[in-house]
Protein backbone atom coordinates (compact mmCIF):
# COMPACT_ATOMS: atom_id res chain seq x y z
CA MET A 1 -18.05 -37.73 134.08
CA LEU A 2 -18.44 -38.74 137.68
CA ALA A 3 -20.29 -36.18 139.69
CA ALA A 4 -19.82 -37.89 143.05
CA VAL A 5 -16.60 -39.03 144.83
CA MET A 6 -15.98 -42.73 144.60
CA SER A 7 -15.45 -44.75 147.66
CA SER A 8 -11.80 -45.43 148.26
CA THR A 9 -12.67 -49.11 149.04
CA ALA A 10 -14.36 -49.72 145.69
CA PRO A 11 -13.64 -53.23 144.39
CA VAL A 12 -11.40 -53.71 141.33
CA LEU A 13 -13.61 -54.07 138.23
CA HIS A 14 -13.20 -57.23 136.27
CA SER A 15 -12.17 -56.20 132.72
CA SER A 16 -11.61 -59.54 131.08
CA PRO A 17 -8.11 -58.32 130.11
CA THR A 18 -5.84 -59.87 127.54
CA ASP A 19 -2.71 -60.35 129.64
CA GLY A 20 -0.54 -60.64 126.59
CA TYR A 21 -1.51 -57.33 124.98
CA VAL A 22 1.38 -55.92 123.03
CA PRO A 23 0.77 -52.48 121.42
CA SER A 24 1.37 -52.40 117.67
CA GLN A 25 3.85 -50.07 116.01
CA PRO A 26 1.04 -47.77 114.77
CA ILE A 27 -0.22 -47.54 118.34
CA MET A 28 3.22 -46.77 119.76
CA GLN A 29 3.65 -44.01 117.18
CA ALA A 30 0.20 -42.66 118.01
CA ARG A 31 1.02 -42.67 121.73
CA GLN A 32 4.05 -40.56 121.12
CA GLU A 33 2.18 -38.12 118.94
CA PHE A 34 -0.49 -37.85 121.58
CA ALA A 35 2.03 -37.30 124.40
CA ASP A 36 3.55 -34.39 122.35
CA HIS A 37 0.19 -32.53 122.01
CA ALA A 38 0.19 -30.94 125.49
CA LEU A 39 -3.36 -29.48 125.12
CA GLY A 40 -6.71 -30.75 123.96
CA VAL A 41 -10.27 -29.47 124.31
CA PHE A 42 -13.10 -31.57 125.72
CA ILE A 43 -16.57 -30.82 124.41
CA HIS A 44 -19.61 -31.91 126.53
CA TRP A 45 -22.69 -31.17 124.39
CA GLY A 46 -26.08 -32.89 124.11
CA ILE A 47 -29.73 -32.27 124.59
CA TYR A 48 -28.94 -31.79 128.33
CA SER A 49 -27.69 -28.34 127.36
CA MET A 50 -31.30 -27.24 126.86
CA PHE A 51 -32.02 -27.58 130.53
CA GLY A 52 -28.92 -25.54 131.47
CA GLN A 53 -28.20 -27.82 134.46
CA GLY A 54 -25.15 -29.82 133.38
CA GLU A 55 -24.77 -33.20 131.73
CA TRP A 56 -26.09 -35.21 134.79
CA TYR A 57 -29.51 -33.57 134.76
CA LEU A 58 -31.38 -36.78 133.90
CA ASN A 59 -29.92 -38.54 136.95
CA TYR A 60 -31.78 -36.31 139.36
CA GLY A 61 -35.10 -38.05 139.62
CA ILE A 62 -36.41 -37.30 136.07
CA SER A 63 -38.38 -39.55 133.78
CA ALA A 64 -36.37 -40.59 130.78
CA ASP A 65 -39.57 -40.33 128.63
CA GLU A 66 -40.13 -36.68 129.70
CA TYR A 67 -36.47 -35.85 129.30
CA ALA A 68 -36.52 -37.29 125.72
CA LYS A 69 -39.14 -34.73 124.69
CA ALA A 70 -36.40 -32.07 124.68
CA ALA A 71 -34.96 -33.69 121.52
CA ALA A 72 -37.99 -32.49 119.55
CA ALA A 73 -37.05 -28.85 120.32
CA PHE A 74 -33.27 -29.18 119.98
CA TYR A 75 -32.28 -26.91 117.10
CA PRO A 76 -28.75 -25.52 117.58
CA ALA A 77 -29.01 -22.86 114.92
CA ASN A 78 -25.65 -21.27 115.80
CA PHE A 79 -23.63 -24.47 115.56
CA ASN A 80 -20.74 -24.03 113.15
CA ALA A 81 -18.10 -26.72 113.17
CA ASP A 82 -15.52 -24.59 111.32
CA GLU A 83 -15.81 -21.83 113.87
CA TRP A 84 -15.53 -24.24 116.78
CA VAL A 85 -12.37 -25.87 115.34
CA LYS A 86 -10.69 -22.63 114.32
CA ALA A 87 -11.27 -21.17 117.86
CA ILE A 88 -9.88 -24.29 119.45
CA LYS A 89 -6.90 -24.43 117.08
CA ASP A 90 -6.26 -20.73 117.86
CA ALA A 91 -6.22 -21.73 121.55
CA GLY A 92 -3.17 -23.86 120.81
CA ALA A 93 -5.07 -27.19 121.23
CA LYS A 94 -3.99 -30.11 119.07
CA TYR A 95 -7.06 -32.32 119.53
CA ILE A 96 -10.74 -32.26 120.35
CA CYS A 97 -12.58 -34.88 122.31
CA PHE A 98 -16.32 -34.79 121.56
CA THR A 99 -19.13 -36.45 123.53
CA THR A 100 -20.78 -38.82 120.98
CA ARG A 101 -23.12 -40.44 123.54
CA HIS A 102 -23.27 -39.44 127.21
CA HIS A 103 -24.95 -41.22 130.11
CA ASP A 104 -28.36 -39.77 129.02
CA GLY A 105 -28.28 -42.21 126.07
CA PHE A 106 -28.72 -39.55 123.29
CA SER A 107 -26.39 -40.04 120.41
CA MET A 108 -24.92 -36.89 118.88
CA PHE A 109 -24.25 -38.57 115.51
CA ALA A 110 -26.23 -40.34 112.72
CA THR A 111 -26.37 -43.80 114.28
CA LYS A 112 -28.49 -46.58 112.72
CA GLN A 113 -28.64 -48.44 116.05
CA SER A 114 -31.33 -46.16 117.69
CA PRO A 115 -33.61 -43.36 116.48
CA TYR A 116 -32.70 -41.47 119.66
CA ASN A 117 -30.03 -39.31 117.88
CA ILE A 118 -29.56 -35.79 116.62
CA VAL A 119 -30.51 -36.63 113.06
CA ASP A 120 -33.62 -38.70 113.60
CA ALA A 121 -35.04 -37.26 116.86
CA THR A 122 -34.52 -33.49 116.36
CA PRO A 123 -35.68 -30.87 113.88
CA PHE A 124 -32.00 -30.00 113.26
CA LYS A 125 -31.52 -33.22 111.17
CA ARG A 126 -27.73 -32.63 110.84
CA ASP A 127 -24.90 -34.94 111.76
CA VAL A 128 -22.84 -32.55 113.86
CA LEU A 129 -20.10 -35.14 114.43
CA LYS A 130 -19.61 -35.52 110.62
CA GLU A 131 -19.38 -31.77 110.29
CA LEU A 132 -16.91 -31.68 113.21
CA ALA A 133 -14.80 -34.48 111.77
CA ASP A 134 -14.59 -32.70 108.42
CA ALA A 135 -13.65 -29.42 110.06
CA CYS A 136 -10.94 -31.10 112.13
CA ALA A 137 -9.55 -32.74 108.98
CA ARG A 138 -9.39 -29.35 107.21
CA GLU A 139 -7.60 -27.75 110.17
CA GLY A 140 -5.23 -30.61 111.05
CA ILE A 141 -6.78 -31.14 114.44
CA LYS A 142 -7.06 -34.70 115.84
CA LEU A 143 -10.54 -35.90 116.70
CA HIS A 144 -11.10 -38.05 119.78
CA LEU A 145 -14.51 -39.49 120.70
CA TYR A 146 -16.00 -39.76 124.20
CA TYR A 147 -18.36 -42.77 124.59
CA SER A 148 -20.30 -43.66 127.70
CA HIS A 149 -20.33 -47.26 128.81
CA ILE A 150 -23.59 -46.62 130.71
CA ASP A 151 -27.08 -45.54 129.62
CA TRP A 152 -29.76 -44.16 131.81
CA THR A 153 -32.50 -44.61 129.15
CA ARG A 154 -32.03 -48.04 127.49
CA PRO A 155 -33.75 -50.78 129.35
CA ASP A 156 -31.19 -53.34 128.31
CA TYR A 157 -28.36 -51.63 130.15
CA PRO A 158 -27.75 -53.47 133.50
CA SER A 159 -28.12 -50.58 135.97
CA GLY A 160 -25.43 -49.75 138.44
CA ARG A 161 -25.60 -47.02 141.06
CA THR A 162 -26.66 -44.12 138.93
CA GLY A 163 -29.71 -43.27 136.76
CA LEU A 164 -32.08 -45.44 138.92
CA GLU A 165 -35.08 -43.12 138.79
CA THR A 166 -35.57 -42.65 135.05
CA GLY A 167 -38.40 -45.18 134.70
CA ARG A 168 -36.65 -48.23 133.24
CA ASP A 169 -37.97 -51.72 133.90
CA PRO A 170 -35.19 -53.74 135.60
CA LYS A 171 -36.68 -57.00 134.25
CA LEU A 172 -35.61 -55.90 130.76
CA ARG A 173 -31.91 -55.79 131.54
CA ASP A 174 -29.96 -57.64 128.85
CA TRP A 175 -26.18 -57.20 128.87
CA PRO A 176 -25.48 -59.22 125.67
CA ALA A 177 -27.98 -57.06 123.74
CA TYR A 178 -26.51 -53.85 125.22
CA TYR A 179 -22.90 -54.95 124.50
CA ARG A 180 -23.91 -55.64 120.86
CA PHE A 181 -25.47 -52.21 120.68
CA MET A 182 -22.39 -50.49 121.94
CA ASN A 183 -20.04 -52.32 119.65
CA ALA A 184 -22.36 -51.60 116.65
CA GLN A 185 -22.20 -47.88 117.49
CA LEU A 186 -18.48 -47.98 117.99
CA THR A 187 -18.16 -49.66 114.61
CA GLU A 188 -20.13 -46.80 113.04
CA LEU A 189 -17.98 -44.23 114.78
CA LEU A 190 -14.76 -45.86 113.61
CA THR A 191 -15.97 -46.46 110.03
CA ASP A 192 -18.00 -43.46 109.05
CA TYR A 193 -16.02 -40.39 110.49
CA GLY A 194 -12.46 -40.71 109.19
CA PRO A 195 -9.34 -41.20 111.33
CA ILE A 196 -10.07 -41.15 115.04
CA GLY A 197 -7.28 -40.31 117.40
CA ALA A 198 -8.71 -41.98 120.45
CA VAL A 199 -11.86 -43.43 122.02
CA TRP A 200 -12.42 -42.01 125.53
CA PHE A 201 -14.57 -44.30 127.59
CA ASP A 202 -16.43 -43.35 130.74
CA GLY A 203 -18.84 -45.13 133.16
CA LEU A 204 -17.17 -48.26 134.56
CA TRP A 205 -17.45 -46.72 138.00
CA ASP A 206 -21.23 -47.20 137.77
CA HIS A 207 -20.70 -50.76 139.01
CA ASP A 208 -18.00 -50.09 141.55
CA SER A 209 -20.35 -50.99 144.47
CA ASP A 210 -21.48 -54.31 143.02
CA SER A 211 -21.14 -57.24 145.39
CA VAL A 212 -19.93 -59.42 142.42
CA PRO A 213 -17.50 -57.66 140.08
CA PHE A 214 -19.18 -56.78 136.82
CA ASP A 215 -17.57 -58.12 133.64
CA TRP A 216 -17.59 -55.31 131.03
CA GLN A 217 -15.93 -57.58 128.40
CA LEU A 218 -13.45 -54.86 127.63
CA SER A 219 -10.89 -57.02 125.88
CA GLY A 220 -13.22 -57.85 123.02
CA GLN A 221 -14.25 -54.23 122.59
CA TYR A 222 -10.63 -53.01 122.72
CA GLU A 223 -9.53 -55.58 120.15
CA MET A 224 -12.34 -54.53 117.89
CA ILE A 225 -11.31 -50.81 118.10
CA HIS A 226 -7.67 -51.54 117.36
CA ARG A 227 -8.71 -53.78 114.51
CA LEU A 228 -11.05 -51.18 112.88
CA GLN A 229 -8.45 -48.37 113.29
CA PRO A 230 -4.96 -49.68 114.10
CA SER A 231 -3.75 -46.17 115.18
CA CYS A 232 -6.74 -45.38 117.42
CA LEU A 233 -5.75 -45.02 121.04
CA ILE A 234 -8.00 -46.17 123.91
CA GLY A 235 -8.47 -44.42 127.26
CA ASN A 236 -10.91 -45.28 130.03
CA ASN A 237 -11.94 -42.94 132.78
CA HIS A 238 -12.37 -45.71 135.37
CA HIS A 239 -10.14 -44.11 137.95
CA GLN A 240 -7.93 -47.16 138.23
CA THR A 241 -4.52 -48.22 137.01
CA PRO A 242 -4.96 -48.87 133.19
CA PHE A 243 -6.07 -52.25 132.03
CA PRO A 244 -4.40 -54.18 129.18
CA GLY A 245 -5.43 -52.82 125.87
CA GLU A 246 -5.55 -49.17 127.07
CA ASP A 247 -3.14 -46.66 125.65
CA ILE A 248 -3.77 -43.56 127.69
CA GLN A 249 -4.08 -43.06 131.45
CA ILE A 250 -6.75 -40.52 132.48
CA PHE A 251 -6.96 -38.44 135.60
CA GLU A 252 -10.22 -36.64 136.29
CA ARG A 253 -10.11 -33.16 137.88
CA ASP A 254 -6.60 -33.73 139.18
CA LEU A 255 -3.04 -33.69 138.02
CA PRO A 256 -1.24 -37.07 138.14
CA GLY A 257 -0.09 -37.74 141.68
CA GLU A 258 -2.80 -35.49 143.17
CA ASN A 259 -6.17 -36.58 144.48
CA THR A 260 -7.96 -33.43 145.67
CA ALA A 261 -11.23 -34.44 143.96
CA GLY A 262 -11.10 -38.10 145.26
CA LEU A 263 -11.11 -39.57 141.79
CA SER A 264 -7.37 -40.14 141.09
CA GLY A 265 -5.76 -42.26 143.73
CA GLN A 266 -4.54 -44.78 141.24
CA ALA A 267 -0.86 -45.42 140.57
CA ILE A 268 0.72 -43.59 137.69
CA SER A 269 1.58 -45.85 134.78
CA ARG A 270 4.12 -45.54 132.06
CA LEU A 271 1.43 -44.78 129.47
CA PRO A 272 0.81 -41.29 128.02
CA LEU A 273 -1.04 -39.29 130.64
CA GLU A 274 -3.99 -36.96 130.38
CA THR A 275 -5.76 -34.89 133.02
CA CYS A 276 -9.16 -33.53 132.23
CA GLN A 277 -10.47 -30.37 133.91
CA THR A 278 -13.37 -28.02 133.55
CA MET A 279 -13.01 -24.40 132.47
CA ASN A 280 -15.70 -23.40 134.96
CA GLY A 281 -17.28 -25.89 137.41
CA MET A 282 -19.38 -28.13 135.14
CA TRP A 283 -18.76 -30.36 132.11
CA GLY A 284 -22.06 -29.71 130.40
CA TYR A 285 -23.59 -26.25 129.99
CA LYS A 286 -25.03 -24.91 133.29
CA ILE A 287 -26.68 -21.53 132.98
CA LYS A 288 -25.83 -20.39 136.46
CA ASP A 289 -22.18 -21.46 136.39
CA GLN A 290 -20.31 -18.42 135.13
CA ASP A 291 -17.37 -18.95 137.50
CA TYR A 292 -14.75 -19.45 134.79
CA LYS A 293 -11.13 -19.95 135.89
CA ASP A 294 -8.99 -17.03 134.80
CA THR A 295 -6.43 -17.54 132.02
CA ARG A 296 -3.52 -17.46 134.48
CA THR A 297 -5.03 -20.34 136.42
CA LEU A 298 -5.57 -22.37 133.28
CA ILE A 299 -2.01 -21.77 132.05
CA HIS A 300 -0.69 -22.82 135.39
CA TYR A 301 -2.81 -25.99 135.14
CA LEU A 302 -1.38 -26.64 131.70
CA ILE A 303 2.16 -26.24 132.94
CA GLY A 304 1.43 -28.38 135.98
CA ALA A 305 0.25 -31.15 133.66
CA ALA A 306 3.28 -30.76 131.37
CA GLY A 307 5.64 -30.84 134.34
CA ARG A 308 4.18 -34.29 135.22
CA GLY A 309 4.45 -35.54 131.63
CA ALA A 310 0.69 -35.19 130.99
CA ASN A 311 -1.63 -33.51 128.53
CA LEU A 312 -4.37 -31.16 129.64
CA LEU A 313 -7.85 -31.86 128.29
CA LEU A 314 -9.67 -28.60 128.97
CA ASN A 315 -13.44 -28.84 128.93
CA VAL A 316 -16.06 -26.50 127.44
CA GLY A 317 -19.86 -26.98 127.56
CA PRO A 318 -21.49 -25.34 124.44
CA GLN A 319 -24.83 -23.59 124.82
CA PRO A 320 -28.07 -25.13 123.48
CA ASP A 321 -27.91 -22.93 120.41
CA GLY A 322 -24.55 -24.57 119.46
CA SER A 323 -22.29 -21.59 120.36
CA ILE A 324 -19.32 -21.76 122.61
CA PRO A 325 -19.78 -19.47 125.66
CA ALA A 326 -18.11 -16.03 125.20
CA ALA A 327 -16.10 -16.49 128.42
CA ALA A 328 -14.66 -19.79 127.06
CA LEU A 329 -13.79 -18.15 123.80
CA ALA A 330 -12.01 -15.39 125.64
CA ARG A 331 -9.93 -17.96 127.60
CA PHE A 332 -9.16 -19.79 124.34
CA LYS A 333 -7.86 -16.56 122.74
CA GLU A 334 -5.64 -15.70 125.69
CA MET A 335 -4.23 -19.22 126.06
CA GLY A 336 -3.48 -19.29 122.36
CA GLU A 337 -1.55 -16.03 122.63
CA TRP A 338 0.56 -17.41 125.46
CA LEU A 339 1.20 -20.69 123.67
CA ARG A 340 2.31 -18.94 120.50
CA ALA A 341 4.98 -17.20 122.48
CA ASN A 342 5.87 -20.08 124.85
CA GLY A 343 4.63 -23.31 123.26
CA GLU A 344 8.15 -24.53 122.66
CA THR A 345 8.45 -25.11 126.48
CA VAL A 346 5.33 -27.24 126.55
CA TYR A 347 4.71 -29.06 123.21
CA GLY A 348 6.77 -32.18 122.70
CA THR A 349 8.28 -31.97 126.19
CA VAL A 350 8.61 -34.59 128.88
CA SER A 351 8.81 -34.38 132.63
CA ALA A 352 12.31 -33.37 133.70
CA GLY A 353 12.19 -35.84 136.53
CA ILE A 354 11.71 -33.12 139.04
CA ASP A 355 8.59 -33.24 141.17
CA PRO A 356 6.45 -30.14 140.65
CA GLN A 357 7.04 -27.61 143.46
CA PRO A 358 5.00 -24.90 145.02
CA TRP A 359 6.78 -22.38 142.82
CA GLY A 360 6.16 -24.20 139.53
CA ALA A 361 7.18 -27.03 137.30
CA VAL A 362 10.01 -28.19 134.99
CA THR A 363 9.80 -29.65 131.49
CA ARG A 364 12.47 -30.98 129.17
CA LYS A 365 13.06 -31.31 125.39
CA GLY A 366 16.33 -32.67 124.11
CA ASP A 367 19.21 -30.73 125.54
CA LYS A 368 16.95 -27.96 126.93
CA ILE A 369 15.40 -27.87 130.38
CA TYR A 370 12.57 -25.31 130.91
CA VAL A 371 12.01 -24.06 134.48
CA HIS A 372 8.49 -22.58 134.80
CA VAL A 373 8.41 -20.23 137.69
CA LEU A 374 4.71 -19.63 138.36
CA THR A 375 4.47 -18.47 141.99
CA PRO A 376 8.01 -17.81 143.34
CA GLN A 377 8.30 -18.49 147.07
CA ASN A 378 11.59 -16.70 147.43
CA SER A 379 14.52 -15.36 145.36
CA GLU A 380 16.25 -18.71 144.86
CA ILE A 381 15.22 -22.09 143.40
CA TYR A 382 17.08 -25.32 143.98
CA LEU A 383 16.96 -27.95 141.23
CA PRO A 384 18.29 -31.49 141.91
CA LEU A 385 19.78 -32.13 138.45
CA ASP A 386 22.24 -34.85 137.67
CA CYS A 387 23.35 -33.35 134.37
CA ARG A 388 25.84 -30.53 133.69
CA ILE A 389 24.22 -27.14 133.08
CA LYS A 390 26.12 -24.94 130.64
CA SER A 391 23.87 -21.82 130.79
CA ALA A 392 20.73 -20.39 132.27
CA THR A 393 18.81 -17.71 130.39
CA ALA A 394 15.36 -16.13 130.43
CA PHE A 395 13.30 -17.79 127.69
CA ALA A 396 11.56 -14.55 126.67
CA GLY A 397 14.47 -12.14 126.49
CA GLY A 398 17.60 -14.19 126.70
CA GLU A 399 19.04 -12.46 129.76
CA LYS A 400 21.41 -14.53 131.76
CA VAL A 401 20.07 -16.01 135.02
CA PRO A 402 22.74 -16.38 137.72
CA PHE A 403 23.20 -19.93 139.07
CA THR A 404 25.53 -21.79 141.31
CA ARG A 405 26.43 -25.41 141.14
CA THR A 406 26.03 -27.68 144.20
CA PRO A 407 26.91 -31.31 144.69
CA GLY A 408 23.32 -32.35 144.04
CA GLY A 409 22.24 -29.85 141.39
CA ILE A 410 22.07 -26.10 140.93
CA VAL A 411 20.61 -23.04 142.65
CA LEU A 412 18.97 -20.39 140.38
CA THR A 413 18.77 -16.75 141.50
CA LEU A 414 15.61 -15.11 140.30
CA PRO A 415 15.14 -11.51 139.24
CA GLN A 416 12.43 -9.40 140.88
CA LEU A 417 9.21 -10.68 139.27
CA PRO A 418 5.91 -8.68 139.05
CA ALA A 419 3.07 -9.63 141.37
CA ASP A 420 0.89 -10.64 138.40
CA ASN A 421 3.66 -12.94 136.94
CA VAL A 422 2.07 -15.69 134.82
CA ASP A 423 5.15 -17.76 134.02
CA TYR A 424 8.78 -16.72 134.13
CA ILE A 425 10.54 -19.36 132.07
CA ILE A 426 14.26 -20.13 132.44
CA THR A 427 16.00 -22.13 129.75
CA LEU A 428 18.78 -24.41 131.00
CA SER A 429 21.13 -25.66 128.28
CA THR A 430 22.85 -28.95 128.98
CA ARG A 431 25.38 -28.71 126.11
């Protein structure tokens, strides 16, 4: 993930796109299934968790050789893939996105391409990704794989603007060799771990300051992925309008159409949308960061995403012992309780075509429109709807909600809501 705000004048990265990319029928079906999921869980976990300083720790003037010594002590004795997946499923999430290799170059799976991995370089000797894939298959949870395009440890990676003080020799840069390495790892990931829902790339922004646009040769990589797994979606966290071959548009730390973090100024495409957000302040485990967003805030973010036609990919950073922090588990439990009661208004919905408002957001499924009143501003809500509304009722109890028709839509009259209202949902029936 990007720790610093990109320049708004960053050049467009050259992606070697295939202009004639036409998604296959399996991809189109997978896109629809993905768009219906509403909620996924992001897992940032690697040897960086041992330092308790977040996933970018190696970037802060540290020798890659010294950093790598942490692998010899990495023994996550409390890692239990089944417990992870059951807790995440109980939270109402439909998919997990796991960091297979982050910018620190350490592979969290049994790769044959480098000994710098959790099986060969640690005393743990277990392929946590295989265990996670098997647990996901048992529980019916989709598995997505995060994969970094950059590497702060390999000398063959052509350095960009990050990871410049890790001790690599710039004379050893070799893009063709590094590209082959990445594709060999991706082939392993898409061959040895069962069906993969999506590959989630990150790191193209590392070369956004180059005077000459860097050619990442994405088209060949994307074609390989779609060939190896015809239903595997591709997303790329490059903070730009999607390139040909990509199936998901990603927004980092912002809902589509917002840009408070400075990373999401791109136009919104017609692809399925996903916004990724942290549960506290960091992606990877940071021992001092206990400032977890409360459940009400997280539910509001989920609804804000759904009202914009997007999924929420909510991040957790497991501890070095392999356990999910207790605060995160508590949020999962409470979100799951809310979704079991109200998931109908989020799962499988689309944007109702009404821009999210200060008071909340609106979703739609078939002939039902769901008005999510999160923070009411006054006793009435105006909705510019071009369809005929037959009835308005409270989703939870079925009580009638008064409304009046206007030439451009309807006006709903709200009941008195409690100060701690999480989400008062009104169901509008159009037939």
